[in-house]
Coordinates of C-alpha atoms and ligand atoms in Angstrom, one line a residue:
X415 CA -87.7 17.5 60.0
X416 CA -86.1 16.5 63.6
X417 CA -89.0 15.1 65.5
X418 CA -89.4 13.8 69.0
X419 CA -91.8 11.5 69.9
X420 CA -92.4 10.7 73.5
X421 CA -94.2 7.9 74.6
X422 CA -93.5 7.7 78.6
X423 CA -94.8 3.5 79.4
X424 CA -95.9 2.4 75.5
X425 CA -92.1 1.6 74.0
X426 CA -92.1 1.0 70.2
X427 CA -89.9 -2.3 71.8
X428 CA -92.3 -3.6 73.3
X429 CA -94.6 -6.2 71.8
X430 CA -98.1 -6.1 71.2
X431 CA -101.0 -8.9 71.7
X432 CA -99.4 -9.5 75.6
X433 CA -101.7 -9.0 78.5
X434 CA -100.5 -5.7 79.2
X435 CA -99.2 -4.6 75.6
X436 CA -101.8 -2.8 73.6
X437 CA -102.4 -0.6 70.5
X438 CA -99.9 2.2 71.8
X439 CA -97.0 0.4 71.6
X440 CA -97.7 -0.5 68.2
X441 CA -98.9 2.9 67.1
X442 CA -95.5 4.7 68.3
X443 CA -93.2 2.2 66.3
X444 CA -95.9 2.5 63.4
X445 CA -96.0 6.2 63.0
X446 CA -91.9 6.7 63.7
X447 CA -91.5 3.8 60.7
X448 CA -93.8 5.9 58.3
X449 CA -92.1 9.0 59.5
X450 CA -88.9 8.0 58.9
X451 CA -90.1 6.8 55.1
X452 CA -91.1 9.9 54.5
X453 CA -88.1 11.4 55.2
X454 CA -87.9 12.5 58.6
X455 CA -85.2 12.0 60.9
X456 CA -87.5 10.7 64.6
X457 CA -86.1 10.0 67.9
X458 CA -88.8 8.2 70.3
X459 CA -88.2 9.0 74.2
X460 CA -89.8 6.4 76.5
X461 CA -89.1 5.6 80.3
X462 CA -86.4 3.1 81.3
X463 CA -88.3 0.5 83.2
X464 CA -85.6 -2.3 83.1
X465 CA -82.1 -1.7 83.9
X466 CA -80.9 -3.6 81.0
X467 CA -81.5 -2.3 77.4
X468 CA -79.3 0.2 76.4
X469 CA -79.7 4.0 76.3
X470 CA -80.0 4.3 72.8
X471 CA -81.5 1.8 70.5
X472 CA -81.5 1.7 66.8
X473 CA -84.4 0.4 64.9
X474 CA -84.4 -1.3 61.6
X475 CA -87.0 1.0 60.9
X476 CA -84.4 3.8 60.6
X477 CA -85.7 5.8 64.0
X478 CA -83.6 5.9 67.5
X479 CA -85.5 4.7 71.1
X480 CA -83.9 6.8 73.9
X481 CA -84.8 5.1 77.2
X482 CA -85.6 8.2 79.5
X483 CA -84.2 7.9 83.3
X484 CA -87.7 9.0 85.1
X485 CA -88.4 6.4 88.2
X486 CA -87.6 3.4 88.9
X487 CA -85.6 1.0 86.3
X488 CA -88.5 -1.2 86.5
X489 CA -92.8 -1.5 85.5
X490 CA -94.7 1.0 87.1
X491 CA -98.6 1.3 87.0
X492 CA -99.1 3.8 84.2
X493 CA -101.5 5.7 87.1
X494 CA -98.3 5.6 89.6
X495 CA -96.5 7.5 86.6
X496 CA -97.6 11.1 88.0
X497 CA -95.0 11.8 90.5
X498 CA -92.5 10.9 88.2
X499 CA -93.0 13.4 85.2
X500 CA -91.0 16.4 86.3
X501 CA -87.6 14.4 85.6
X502 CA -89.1 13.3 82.8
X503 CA -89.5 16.5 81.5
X504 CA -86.7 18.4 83.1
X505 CA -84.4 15.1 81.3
X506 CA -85.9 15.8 77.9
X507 CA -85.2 19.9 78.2
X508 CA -81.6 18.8 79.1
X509 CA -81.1 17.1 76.1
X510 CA -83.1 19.1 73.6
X511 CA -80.9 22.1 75.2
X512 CA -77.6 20.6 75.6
X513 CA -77.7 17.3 73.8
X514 CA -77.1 18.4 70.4
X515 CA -80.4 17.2 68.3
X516 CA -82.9 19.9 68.9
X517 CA -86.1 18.4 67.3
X518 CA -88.1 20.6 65.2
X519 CA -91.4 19.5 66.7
X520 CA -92.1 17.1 69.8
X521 CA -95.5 14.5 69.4
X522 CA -96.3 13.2 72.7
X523 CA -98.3 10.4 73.0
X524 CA -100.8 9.8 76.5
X525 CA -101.5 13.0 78.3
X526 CA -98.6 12.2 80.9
X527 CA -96.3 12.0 77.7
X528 CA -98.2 15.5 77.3
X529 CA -97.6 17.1 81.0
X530 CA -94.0 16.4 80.6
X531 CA -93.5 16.9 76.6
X532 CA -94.8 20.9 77.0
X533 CA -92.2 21.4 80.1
X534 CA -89.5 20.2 78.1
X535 CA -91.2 22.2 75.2
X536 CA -92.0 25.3 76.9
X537 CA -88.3 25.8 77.9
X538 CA -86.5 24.8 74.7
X539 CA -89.4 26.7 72.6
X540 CA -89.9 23.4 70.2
X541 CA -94.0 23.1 69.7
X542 CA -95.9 20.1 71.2
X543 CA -98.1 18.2 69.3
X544 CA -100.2 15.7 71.4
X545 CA -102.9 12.6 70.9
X546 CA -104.1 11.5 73.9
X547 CA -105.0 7.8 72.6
X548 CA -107.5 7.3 75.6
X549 CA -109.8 9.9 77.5
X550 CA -110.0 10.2 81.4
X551 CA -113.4 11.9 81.0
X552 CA -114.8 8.8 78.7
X553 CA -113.4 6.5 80.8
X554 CA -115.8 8.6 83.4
X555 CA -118.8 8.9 81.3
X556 CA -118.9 4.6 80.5
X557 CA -118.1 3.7 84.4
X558 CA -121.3 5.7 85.3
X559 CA -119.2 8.9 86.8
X560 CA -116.6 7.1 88.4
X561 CA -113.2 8.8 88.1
X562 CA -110.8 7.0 86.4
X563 CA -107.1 7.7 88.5
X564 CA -104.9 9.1 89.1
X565 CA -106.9 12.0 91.0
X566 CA -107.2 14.9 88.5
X567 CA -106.5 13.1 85.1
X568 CA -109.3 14.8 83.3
X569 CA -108.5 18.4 84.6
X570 CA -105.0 17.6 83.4
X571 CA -106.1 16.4 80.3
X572 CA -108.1 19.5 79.1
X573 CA -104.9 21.7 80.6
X574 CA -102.5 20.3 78.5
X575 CA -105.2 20.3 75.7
X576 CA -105.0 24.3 76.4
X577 CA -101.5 23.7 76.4
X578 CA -100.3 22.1 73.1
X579 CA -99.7 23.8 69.6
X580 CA -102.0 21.3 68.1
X581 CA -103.9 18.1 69.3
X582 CA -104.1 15.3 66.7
X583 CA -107.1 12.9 67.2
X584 CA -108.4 9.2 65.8
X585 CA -111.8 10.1 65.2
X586 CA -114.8 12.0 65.3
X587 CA -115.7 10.6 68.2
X588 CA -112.7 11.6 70.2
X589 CA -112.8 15.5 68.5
X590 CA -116.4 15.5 70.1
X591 CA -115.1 14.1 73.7
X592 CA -112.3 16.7 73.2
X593 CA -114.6 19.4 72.2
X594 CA -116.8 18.9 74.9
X595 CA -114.0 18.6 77.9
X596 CA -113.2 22.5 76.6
X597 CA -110.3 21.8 74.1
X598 CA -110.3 24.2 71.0
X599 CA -112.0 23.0 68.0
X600 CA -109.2 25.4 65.8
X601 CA -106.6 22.9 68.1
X602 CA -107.9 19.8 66.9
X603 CA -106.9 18.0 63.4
X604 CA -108.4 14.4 62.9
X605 CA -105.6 11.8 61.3
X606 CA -106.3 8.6 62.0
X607 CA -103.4 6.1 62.2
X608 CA -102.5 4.0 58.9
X609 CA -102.4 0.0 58.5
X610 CA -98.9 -1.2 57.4
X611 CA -100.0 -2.6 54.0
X612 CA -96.7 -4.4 54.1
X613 CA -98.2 -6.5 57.1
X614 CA -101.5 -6.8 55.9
X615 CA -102.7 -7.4 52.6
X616 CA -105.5 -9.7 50.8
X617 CA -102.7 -12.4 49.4
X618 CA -100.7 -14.4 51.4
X619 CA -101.0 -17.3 53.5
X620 CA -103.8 -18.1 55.3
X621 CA -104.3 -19.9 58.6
X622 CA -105.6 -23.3 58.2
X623 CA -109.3 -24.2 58.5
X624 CA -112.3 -25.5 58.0
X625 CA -114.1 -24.9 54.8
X626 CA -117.4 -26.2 56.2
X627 CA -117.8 -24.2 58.4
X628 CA -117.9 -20.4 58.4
X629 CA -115.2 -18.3 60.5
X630 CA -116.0 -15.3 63.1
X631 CA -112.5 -14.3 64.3
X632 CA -112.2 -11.4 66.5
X633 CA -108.6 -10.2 67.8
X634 CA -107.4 -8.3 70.7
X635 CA -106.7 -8.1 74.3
X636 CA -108.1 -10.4 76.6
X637 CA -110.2 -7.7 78.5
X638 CA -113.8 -7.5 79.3
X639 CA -114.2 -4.0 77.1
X640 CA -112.8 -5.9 74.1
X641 CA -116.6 -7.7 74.3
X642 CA -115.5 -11.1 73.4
X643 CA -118.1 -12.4 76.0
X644 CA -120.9 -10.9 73.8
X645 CA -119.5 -12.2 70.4
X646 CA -119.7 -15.8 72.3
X647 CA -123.3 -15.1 73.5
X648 CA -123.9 -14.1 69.7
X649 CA -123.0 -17.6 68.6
X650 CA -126.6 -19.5 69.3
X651 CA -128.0 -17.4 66.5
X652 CA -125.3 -17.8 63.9
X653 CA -125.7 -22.0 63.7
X654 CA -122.6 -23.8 62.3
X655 CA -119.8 -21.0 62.6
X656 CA -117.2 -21.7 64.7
X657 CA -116.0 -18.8 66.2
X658 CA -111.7 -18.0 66.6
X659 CA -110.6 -15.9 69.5
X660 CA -106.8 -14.1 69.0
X661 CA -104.8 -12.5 71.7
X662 CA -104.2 -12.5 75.1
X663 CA -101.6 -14.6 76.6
X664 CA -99.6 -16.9 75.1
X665 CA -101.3 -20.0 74.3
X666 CA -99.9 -22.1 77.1
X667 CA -100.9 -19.4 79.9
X668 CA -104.5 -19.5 78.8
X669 CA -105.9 -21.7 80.9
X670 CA -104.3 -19.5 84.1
X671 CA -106.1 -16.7 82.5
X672 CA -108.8 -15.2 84.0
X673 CA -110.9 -13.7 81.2
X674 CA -109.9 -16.9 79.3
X675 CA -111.5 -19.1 81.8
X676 CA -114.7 -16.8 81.6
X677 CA -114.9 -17.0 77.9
X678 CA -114.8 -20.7 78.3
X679 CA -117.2 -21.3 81.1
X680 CA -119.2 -18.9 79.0
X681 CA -119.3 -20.8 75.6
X682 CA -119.9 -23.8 77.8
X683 CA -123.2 -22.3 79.3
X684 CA -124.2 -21.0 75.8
X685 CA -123.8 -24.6 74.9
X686 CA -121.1 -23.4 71.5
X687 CA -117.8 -24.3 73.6
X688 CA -117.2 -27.0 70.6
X689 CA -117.3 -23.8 67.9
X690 CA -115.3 -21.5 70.6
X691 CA -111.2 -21.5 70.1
X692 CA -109.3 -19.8 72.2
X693 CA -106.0 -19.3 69.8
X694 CA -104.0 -17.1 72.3
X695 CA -101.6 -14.1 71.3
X696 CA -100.3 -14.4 67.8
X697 CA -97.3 -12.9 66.2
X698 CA -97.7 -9.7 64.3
X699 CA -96.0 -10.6 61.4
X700 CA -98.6 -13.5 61.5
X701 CA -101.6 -12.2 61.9
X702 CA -102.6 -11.4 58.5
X703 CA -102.7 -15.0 57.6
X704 CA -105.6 -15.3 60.5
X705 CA -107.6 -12.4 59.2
X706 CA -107.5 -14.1 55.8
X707 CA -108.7 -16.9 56.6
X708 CA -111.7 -15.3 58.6
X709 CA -115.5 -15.1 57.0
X710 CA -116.0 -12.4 59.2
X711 CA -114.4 -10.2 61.4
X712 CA -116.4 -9.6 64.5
X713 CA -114.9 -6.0 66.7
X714 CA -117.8 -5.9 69.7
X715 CA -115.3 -3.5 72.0
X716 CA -118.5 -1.8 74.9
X717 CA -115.7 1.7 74.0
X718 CA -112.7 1.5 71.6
X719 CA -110.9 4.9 70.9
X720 CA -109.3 4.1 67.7
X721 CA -109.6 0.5 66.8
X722 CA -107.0 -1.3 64.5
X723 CA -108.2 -4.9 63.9
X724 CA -111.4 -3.8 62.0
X725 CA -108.9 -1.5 60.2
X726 CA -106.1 -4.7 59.4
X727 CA -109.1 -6.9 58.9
X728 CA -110.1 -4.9 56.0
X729 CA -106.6 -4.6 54.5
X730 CA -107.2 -8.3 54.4
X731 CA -109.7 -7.7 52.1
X732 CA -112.4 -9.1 55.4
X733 CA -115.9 -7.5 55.9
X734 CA -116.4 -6.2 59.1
X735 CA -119.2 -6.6 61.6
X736 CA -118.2 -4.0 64.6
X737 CA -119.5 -1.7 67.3
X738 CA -121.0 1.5 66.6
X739 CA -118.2 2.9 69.2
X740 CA -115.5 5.1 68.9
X741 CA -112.9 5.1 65.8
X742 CA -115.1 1.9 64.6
X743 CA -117.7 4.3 63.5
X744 CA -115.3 6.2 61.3
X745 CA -113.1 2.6 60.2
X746 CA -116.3 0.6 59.0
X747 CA -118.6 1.9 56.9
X748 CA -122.2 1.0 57.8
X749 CA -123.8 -0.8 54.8
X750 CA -120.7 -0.1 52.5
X751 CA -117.5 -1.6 54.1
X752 CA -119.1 -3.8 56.9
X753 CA -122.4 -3.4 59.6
X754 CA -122.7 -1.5 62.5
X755 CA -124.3 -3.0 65.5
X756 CA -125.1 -1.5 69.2
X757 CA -122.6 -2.3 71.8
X758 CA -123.3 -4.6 74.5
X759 CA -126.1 -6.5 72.5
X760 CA -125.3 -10.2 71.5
X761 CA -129.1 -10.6 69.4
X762 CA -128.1 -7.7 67.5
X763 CA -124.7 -8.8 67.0
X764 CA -125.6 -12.5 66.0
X765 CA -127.8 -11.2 63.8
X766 CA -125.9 -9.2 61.8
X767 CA -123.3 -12.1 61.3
X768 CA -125.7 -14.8 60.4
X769 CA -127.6 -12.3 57.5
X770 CA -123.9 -11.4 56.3
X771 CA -122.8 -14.8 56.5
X772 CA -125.7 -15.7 54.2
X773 CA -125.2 -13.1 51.8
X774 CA -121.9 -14.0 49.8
X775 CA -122.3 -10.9 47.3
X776 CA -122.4 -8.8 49.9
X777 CA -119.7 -9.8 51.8
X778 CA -117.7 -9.7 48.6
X779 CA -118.8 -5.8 47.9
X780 CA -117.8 -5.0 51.4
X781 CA -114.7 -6.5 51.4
X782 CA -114.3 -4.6 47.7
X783 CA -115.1 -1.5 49.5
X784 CA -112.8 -2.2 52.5
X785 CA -110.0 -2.8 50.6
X786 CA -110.0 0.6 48.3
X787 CA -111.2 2.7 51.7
X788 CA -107.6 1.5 53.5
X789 CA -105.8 2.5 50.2
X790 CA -107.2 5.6 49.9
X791 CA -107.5 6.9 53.4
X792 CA -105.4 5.0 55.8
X793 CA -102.4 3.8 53.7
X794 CA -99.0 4.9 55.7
X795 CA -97.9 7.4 53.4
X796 CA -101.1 9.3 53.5
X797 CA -100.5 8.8 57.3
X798 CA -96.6 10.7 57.4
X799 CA -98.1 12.4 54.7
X800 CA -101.1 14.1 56.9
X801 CA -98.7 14.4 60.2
X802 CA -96.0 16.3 58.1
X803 CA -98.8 18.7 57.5
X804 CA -99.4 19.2 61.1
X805 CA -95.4 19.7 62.0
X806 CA -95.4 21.8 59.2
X807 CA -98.2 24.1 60.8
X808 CA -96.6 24.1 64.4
X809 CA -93.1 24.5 63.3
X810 CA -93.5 26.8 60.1
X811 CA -90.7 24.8 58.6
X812 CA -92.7 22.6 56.0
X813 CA -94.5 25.7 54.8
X814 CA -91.7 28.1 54.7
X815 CA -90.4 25.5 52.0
X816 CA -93.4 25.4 50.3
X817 CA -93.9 29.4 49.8
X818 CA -90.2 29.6 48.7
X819 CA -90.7 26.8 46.1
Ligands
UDP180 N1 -102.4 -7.9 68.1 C1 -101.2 -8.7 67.8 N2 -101.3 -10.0 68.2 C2 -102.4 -10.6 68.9 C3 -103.5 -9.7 69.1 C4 -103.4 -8.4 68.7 O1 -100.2 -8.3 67.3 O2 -102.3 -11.7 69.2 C5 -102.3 -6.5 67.6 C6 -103.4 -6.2 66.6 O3 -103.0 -6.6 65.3 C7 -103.6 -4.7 66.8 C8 -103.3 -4.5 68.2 O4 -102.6 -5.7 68.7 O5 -102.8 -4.0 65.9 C9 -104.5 -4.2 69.1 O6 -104.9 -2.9 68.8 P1 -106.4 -2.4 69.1 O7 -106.5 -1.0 68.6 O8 -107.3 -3.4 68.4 O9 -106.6 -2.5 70.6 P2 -105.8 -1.9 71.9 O10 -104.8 -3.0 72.3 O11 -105.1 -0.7 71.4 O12 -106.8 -1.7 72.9

């Protein structure tokens, strides 16, 4: 199949860890790399917001990035993107028209990707399939009603929910959120991203450390949802463990990092700043030698959509103690592959480390369990696998195939 992905301010290019970088990024250039394995031919349509890459870029992976004049050649605010998604649209409709690649199906990622992915749809009849990645109305529902911007974001959202040929979500939690805001239930098919099993894997290197002394890591963005300030205040109750803190800036702009200099004023009040390491963002190709050398992997996000650290940490072959929020609740197994603790609750959190911690056979059986659950349901191939599936349903071309064979 020819598919389009649009991804309007999350380039496959760009690289994850950073301040502003995130899951998205990576997700796009994940999903077009398991695409293309699988067969496909994908083309990935994201905004020009530098003046100097060219048009078109060629991946190793085997997919094309077409960078999308829409605005200005420069960042913008994601919630400044708005007034800028009719040329967006009205570019992509150009090209699917007139442009000579007409994809088969279009997968827009973000609900802005969505709004201007169904223009372009609409008028060259190609069927949009869209995953939102993050909610306006959960964003409203954990900031106590406030409405996250720009003005109108969820009434948008459950629109182009209407909208789309099919929405694919990350978990249950998000089907439920989507179910509730008015979306279809027939519209809605859960897959849930892969792990590159390439990347991350229970043999390899592994980061120096320690041996006396057990190892929490948690990874992620340096941002106060990500919870790191809870898995410090968790660190009384789990005595001896120090506790190893990825992501974020660089390591030499920590210390003009503002959540970083909260963490450690934190650990300093909690009296653990001598078990507390800041490690700063880490290379992707080089984080699987971190999660290996982790006890533990801590995730205490307050909200996490999807989730992919718990997910990487346990292709690692690394028990998980995480959040019972979002896609963590369908990633970790309570009891099987990991624990579950409440969000937002350091006694419950330290806890759960220090009995895991102490109980080597279990943390073995999880980490068993973890490794077989990533094989069997969130390998990459089942991933392309599970998407073609979708395409196929939107696009009738899969299944045509299928009924002739
Ligand atoms: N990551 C990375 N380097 C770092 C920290 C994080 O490459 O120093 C990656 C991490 O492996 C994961 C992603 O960034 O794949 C973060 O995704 P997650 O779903 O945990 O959070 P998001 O950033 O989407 O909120």
């Amino acid at each position: 199949m020819r598919i389009a992905m649009v991804s309007r301010h999350a380039s496959p290019l760009a690289t994850a860890g950073g301040q502003d970088a995130g899951g998205q990024h990576l997700h796009v250039a994940e999903q077009a790399a398991a695409l293309v394995a699988e067969g496909h031919e994908v083309r990935v349509y994201t905004r020009r917001d530098s003046p100097t890459p060219p048009d078109t870029v060629s991946t190793e992976a085997g997919y094309q990035v077409w960078h999308v004049p829409a605005g200005p050649a420069r960042p913008v605010p994601t919630d400044q993107l708005l007034p800028h998604l009719g040329e967006f649209g009205r570019w992509l409709a150009e090209q699917w028209q007139h442009g000579g690649w007409r994809p088969d199906v279009a997968h827009a990622h973000f609900w802005l990707s969505g709004m201007a992915t169904l223009h372009a749809g609409r008028r060259t009849n190609t069927p949009v399939v869209l995953t939102y990645h993050d909610l306006g109305s959960a964003h409203r529902r954990r900031s106590g009603g406030r409405d996250p911007g720009p003005r109108g974001r969820i009434g948008y959202e459950r629109a182009i929910g209407r909208a789309a040929d099919r929405v694919v979500v990350q978990s249950h939690d998000e089907l439920g959120e989507l179910v509730r805001l008015g979306v279809p239930r027939s519209k809605l098919t859960l897959v849930p991203a892969g792990v590159d099993e390439t990347l991350f894997g229970p043999t390899g290197p592994v980061a120096p450390r320690d041996p006396a002394r057990p190892r929490l890591l948690t990874v992620g963005r340096m941002r106060d949802r990500k919870g790191f300030q809870d898995v410090i205040r968790a660190l009384p109750a789990v005595p001896e463990a120090e506790c190893v803190v990825v992501g974020g800036p660089p390591a030499e702009l920590l210390p003009a990092d503002a959540v970083a200099r909260r963490l450690t004023a934190l650990a300093e009040s909690c009296g653990v700043a001598d078990r507390v390491r800041l490690v700063g963002a880490v290379p992707r190709d080089e984080l699987a030698a971190w999660y290996r050398s982790a006890d533990v992997l801590v995730a205490a996000p307050w909200y996490e959509p999807f989730g992919r650290t718990p997910l990487e940490a346990m292709a690692c072959g690394v028990p998980v103690v995480g959040t019972a929020v979002g896609g963590i609740t369908d990633s970790v197994v309570d009891g099987l592959t990991g624990d579950l603790v409440p969000p937002r609750d350091p006694r419950a959190l330290g806890g759960a480390v220090r009995r895991l911690l102490a109980d080597r056979v279990r943390r073995f059986a999880y980490a068993t369990a973890a490794l077989d659950r990533i094989r069997v349901r969130y390998s990459f191939r089942h991933w392309a696998e599970q998407l073609t599936a979708v395409y196929a349903s939107v696009s009738g071309i899969g299944q045509v195939a299928t009924a002739a064979a």
